[in-house]
CSV table of C-alpha atoms in Angstrom, one decimal:
chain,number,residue,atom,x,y,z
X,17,UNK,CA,8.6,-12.7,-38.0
X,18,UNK,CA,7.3,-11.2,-34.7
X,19,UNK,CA,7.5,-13.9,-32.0
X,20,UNK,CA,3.7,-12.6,-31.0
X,21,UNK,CA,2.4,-13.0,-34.7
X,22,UNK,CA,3.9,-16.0,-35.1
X,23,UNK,CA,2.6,-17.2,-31.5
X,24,UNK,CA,-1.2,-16.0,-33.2
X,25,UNK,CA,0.1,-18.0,-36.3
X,26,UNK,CA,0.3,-21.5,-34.0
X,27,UNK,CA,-2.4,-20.5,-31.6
X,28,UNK,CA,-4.7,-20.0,-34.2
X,29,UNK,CA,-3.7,-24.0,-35.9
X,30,UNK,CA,-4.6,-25.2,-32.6
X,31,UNK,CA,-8.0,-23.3,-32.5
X,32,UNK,CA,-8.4,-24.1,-35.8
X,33,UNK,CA,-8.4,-27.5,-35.0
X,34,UNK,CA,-11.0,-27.1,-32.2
X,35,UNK,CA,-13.3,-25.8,-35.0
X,36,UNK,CA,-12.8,-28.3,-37.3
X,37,UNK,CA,-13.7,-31.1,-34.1
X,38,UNK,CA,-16.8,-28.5,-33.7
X,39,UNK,CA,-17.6,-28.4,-36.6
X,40,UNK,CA,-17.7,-32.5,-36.7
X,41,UNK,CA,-20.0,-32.5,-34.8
X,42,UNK,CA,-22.6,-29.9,-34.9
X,43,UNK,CA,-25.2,-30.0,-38.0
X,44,UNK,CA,-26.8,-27.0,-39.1
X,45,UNK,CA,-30.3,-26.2,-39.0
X,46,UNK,CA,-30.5,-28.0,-42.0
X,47,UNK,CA,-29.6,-31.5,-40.6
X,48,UNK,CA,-26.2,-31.3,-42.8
X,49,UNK,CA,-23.1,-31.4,-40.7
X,50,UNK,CA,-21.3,-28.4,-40.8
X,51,UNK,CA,-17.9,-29.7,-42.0
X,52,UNK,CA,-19.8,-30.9,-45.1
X,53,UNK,CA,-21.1,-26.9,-45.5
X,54,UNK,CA,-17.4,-26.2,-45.5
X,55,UNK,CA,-16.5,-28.3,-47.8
X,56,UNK,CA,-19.2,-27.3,-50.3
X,57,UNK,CA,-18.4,-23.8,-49.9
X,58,UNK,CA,-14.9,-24.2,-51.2
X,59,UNK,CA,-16.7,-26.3,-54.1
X,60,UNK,CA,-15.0,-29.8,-52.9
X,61,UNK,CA,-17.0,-32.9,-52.1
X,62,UNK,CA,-14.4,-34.1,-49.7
X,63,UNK,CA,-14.6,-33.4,-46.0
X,64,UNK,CA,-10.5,-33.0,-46.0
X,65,UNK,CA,-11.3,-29.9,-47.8
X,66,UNK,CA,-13.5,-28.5,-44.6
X,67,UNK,CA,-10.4,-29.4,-42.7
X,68,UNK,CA,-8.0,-27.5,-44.9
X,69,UNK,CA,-10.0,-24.4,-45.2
X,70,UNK,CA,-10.5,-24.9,-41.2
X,71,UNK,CA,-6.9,-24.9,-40.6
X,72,UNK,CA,-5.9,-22.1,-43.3
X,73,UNK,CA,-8.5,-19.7,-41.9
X,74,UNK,CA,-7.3,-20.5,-38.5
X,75,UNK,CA,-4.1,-19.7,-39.1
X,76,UNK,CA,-4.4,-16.4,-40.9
X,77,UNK,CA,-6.6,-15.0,-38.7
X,78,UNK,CA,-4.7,-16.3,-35.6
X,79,UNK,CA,-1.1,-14.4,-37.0
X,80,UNK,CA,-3.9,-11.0,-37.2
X,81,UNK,CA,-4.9,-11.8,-33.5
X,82,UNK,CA,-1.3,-12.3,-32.7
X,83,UNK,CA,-0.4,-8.6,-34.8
X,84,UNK,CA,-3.3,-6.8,-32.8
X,85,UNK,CA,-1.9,-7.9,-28.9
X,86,UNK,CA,1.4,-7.6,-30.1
X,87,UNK,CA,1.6,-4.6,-27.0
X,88,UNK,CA,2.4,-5.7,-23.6
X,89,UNK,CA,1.7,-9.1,-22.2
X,90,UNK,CA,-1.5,-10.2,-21.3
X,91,UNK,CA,-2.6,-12.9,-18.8
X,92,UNK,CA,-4.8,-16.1,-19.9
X,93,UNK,CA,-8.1,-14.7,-18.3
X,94,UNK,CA,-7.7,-11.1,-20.4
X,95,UNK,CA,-6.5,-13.1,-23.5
X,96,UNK,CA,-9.2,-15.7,-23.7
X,97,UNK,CA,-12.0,-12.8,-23.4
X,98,UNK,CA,-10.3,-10.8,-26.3
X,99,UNK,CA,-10.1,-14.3,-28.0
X,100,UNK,CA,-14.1,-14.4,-27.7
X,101,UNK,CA,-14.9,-10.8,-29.0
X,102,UNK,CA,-12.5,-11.5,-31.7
X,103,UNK,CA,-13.9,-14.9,-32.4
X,104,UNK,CA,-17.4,-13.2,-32.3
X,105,UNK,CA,-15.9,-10.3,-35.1
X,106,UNK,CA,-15.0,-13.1,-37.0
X,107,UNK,CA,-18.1,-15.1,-36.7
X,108,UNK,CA,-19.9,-11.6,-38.0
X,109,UNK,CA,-17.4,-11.4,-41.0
X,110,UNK,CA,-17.3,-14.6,-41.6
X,111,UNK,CA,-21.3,-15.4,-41.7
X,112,UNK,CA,-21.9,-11.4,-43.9
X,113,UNK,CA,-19.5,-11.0,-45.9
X,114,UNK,CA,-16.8,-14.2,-46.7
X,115,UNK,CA,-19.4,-17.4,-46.6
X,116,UNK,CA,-21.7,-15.1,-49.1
X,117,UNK,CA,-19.1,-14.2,-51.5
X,118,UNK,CA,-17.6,-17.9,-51.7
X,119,UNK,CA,-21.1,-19.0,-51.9
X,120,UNK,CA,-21.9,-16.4,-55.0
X,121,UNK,CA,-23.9,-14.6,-53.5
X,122,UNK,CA,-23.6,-10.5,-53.0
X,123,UNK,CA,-21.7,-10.0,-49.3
X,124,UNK,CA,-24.3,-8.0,-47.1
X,125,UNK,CA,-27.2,-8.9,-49.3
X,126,UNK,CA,-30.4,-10.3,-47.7
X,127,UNK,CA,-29.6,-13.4,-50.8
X,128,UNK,CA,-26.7,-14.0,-48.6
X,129,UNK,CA,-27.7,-13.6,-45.2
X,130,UNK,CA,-30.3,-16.3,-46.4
X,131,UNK,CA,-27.4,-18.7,-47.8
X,132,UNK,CA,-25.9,-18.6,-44.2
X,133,UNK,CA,-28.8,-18.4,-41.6
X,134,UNK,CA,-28.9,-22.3,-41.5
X,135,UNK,CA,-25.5,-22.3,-40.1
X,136,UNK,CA,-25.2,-19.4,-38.3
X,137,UNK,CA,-25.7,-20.7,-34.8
X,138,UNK,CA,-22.9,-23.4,-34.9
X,139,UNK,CA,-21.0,-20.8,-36.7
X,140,UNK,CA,-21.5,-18.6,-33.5
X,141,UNK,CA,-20.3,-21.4,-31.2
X,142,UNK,CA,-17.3,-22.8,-33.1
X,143,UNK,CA,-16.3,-19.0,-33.2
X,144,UNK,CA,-16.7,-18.1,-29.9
X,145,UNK,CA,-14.9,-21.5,-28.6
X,146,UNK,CA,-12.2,-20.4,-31.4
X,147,UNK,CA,-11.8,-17.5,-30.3
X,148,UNK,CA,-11.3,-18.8,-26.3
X,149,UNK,CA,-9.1,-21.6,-27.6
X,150,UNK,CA,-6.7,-19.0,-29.4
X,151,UNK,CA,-6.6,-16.4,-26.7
X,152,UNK,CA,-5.4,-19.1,-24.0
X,153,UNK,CA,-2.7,-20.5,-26.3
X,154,UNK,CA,-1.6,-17.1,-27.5
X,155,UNK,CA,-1.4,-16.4,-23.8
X,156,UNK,CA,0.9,-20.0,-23.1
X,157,UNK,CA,3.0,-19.7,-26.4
X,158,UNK,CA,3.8,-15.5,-25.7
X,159,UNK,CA,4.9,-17.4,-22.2
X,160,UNK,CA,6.7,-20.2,-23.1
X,161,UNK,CA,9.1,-18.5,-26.4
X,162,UNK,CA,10.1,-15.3,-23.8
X,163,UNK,CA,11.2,-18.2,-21.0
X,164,UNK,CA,8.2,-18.4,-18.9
X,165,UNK,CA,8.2,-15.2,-17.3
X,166,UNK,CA,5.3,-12.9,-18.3
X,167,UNK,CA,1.6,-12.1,-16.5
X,168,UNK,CA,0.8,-14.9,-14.2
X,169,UNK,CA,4.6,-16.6,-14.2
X,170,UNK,CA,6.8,-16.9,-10.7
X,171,UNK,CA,9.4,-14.6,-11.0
X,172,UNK,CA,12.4,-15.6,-11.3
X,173,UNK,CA,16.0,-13.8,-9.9
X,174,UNK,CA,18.1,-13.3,-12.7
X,175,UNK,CA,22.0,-14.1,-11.3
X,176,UNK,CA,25.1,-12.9,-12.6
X,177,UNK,CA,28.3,-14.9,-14.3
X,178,UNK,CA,31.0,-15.0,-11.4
């Protein structure tokens, strides 16, 4: 596996859990708290479910981030704003197309832009922090596996066996 996918792959667990904290936390319009949405909208009545799909969803779309910067290195400021327009893509699909078609409703669909407008704002935000949140670690872990030299590492003087 590419050392930059699988660097998405990780950066995107660690994201994933910032989400599921945010998600914790922030109720939807509604009053329900949004881990409970998520949990309903894989049709479980357990909030470990939430957490599951959380960390799944993180992780697949984390590897995709990692596959689309696999080009030169970035630094953390470059990588953390690409995280937040890709978090914001996400956020988009996410709230048109996947939420309505797990819910059962058409993708695109005025019946399913209705199932999600309750939680579209915290949606928005745990997106957006997602997004921040896996553009800084892809940033540190594309760092740390090529031996800390990259965009905003010292260099270092590479010496030569006697």
């Amino acid at each position: 596996m590419n050392r930059k996918i699988a660097a998405g792959a990780a950066g995107g667990l660690i994201a994933g859990l910032v989400l599921d904290a945010l998600m914790r936390v922030m109720p939807s319009a509604s009053g329900q708290p949004m881990i409970a949405f998520a949990a309903g909208a894989v049709h479980a009545s357990r909030p470990l479910a939430g957490w599951l799909a959380y960390s799944v969803y993180g992780v697949l779309i984390g590897a995709l981030f990692g596959r689309l910067l696999s080009g030169p290195s970035l630094g953390d400021a470059a990588t953390m704003v690409w995280g937040a327009v890709y978090g914001m893509g996400w956020w988009i699909v996410t709230g048109l197309v996947l939420l309505p078609a797990v819910l059962g409703v058409w993708p695109l669909s005025v019946a399913g832009i209705d199932r999600t407008r309750d939680v579209a704002f915290p949606l928005l935000v745990g997106h957006l922090a997602y997004g921040v949140v896996l553009g800084l670690a892809w940033s540190r872990i594309t760092r740390w596996m090529a031996g800390g030299r990259g965009p905003g590492a010292a260099a270092q003087p590479l010496r030569r066996a006697a």
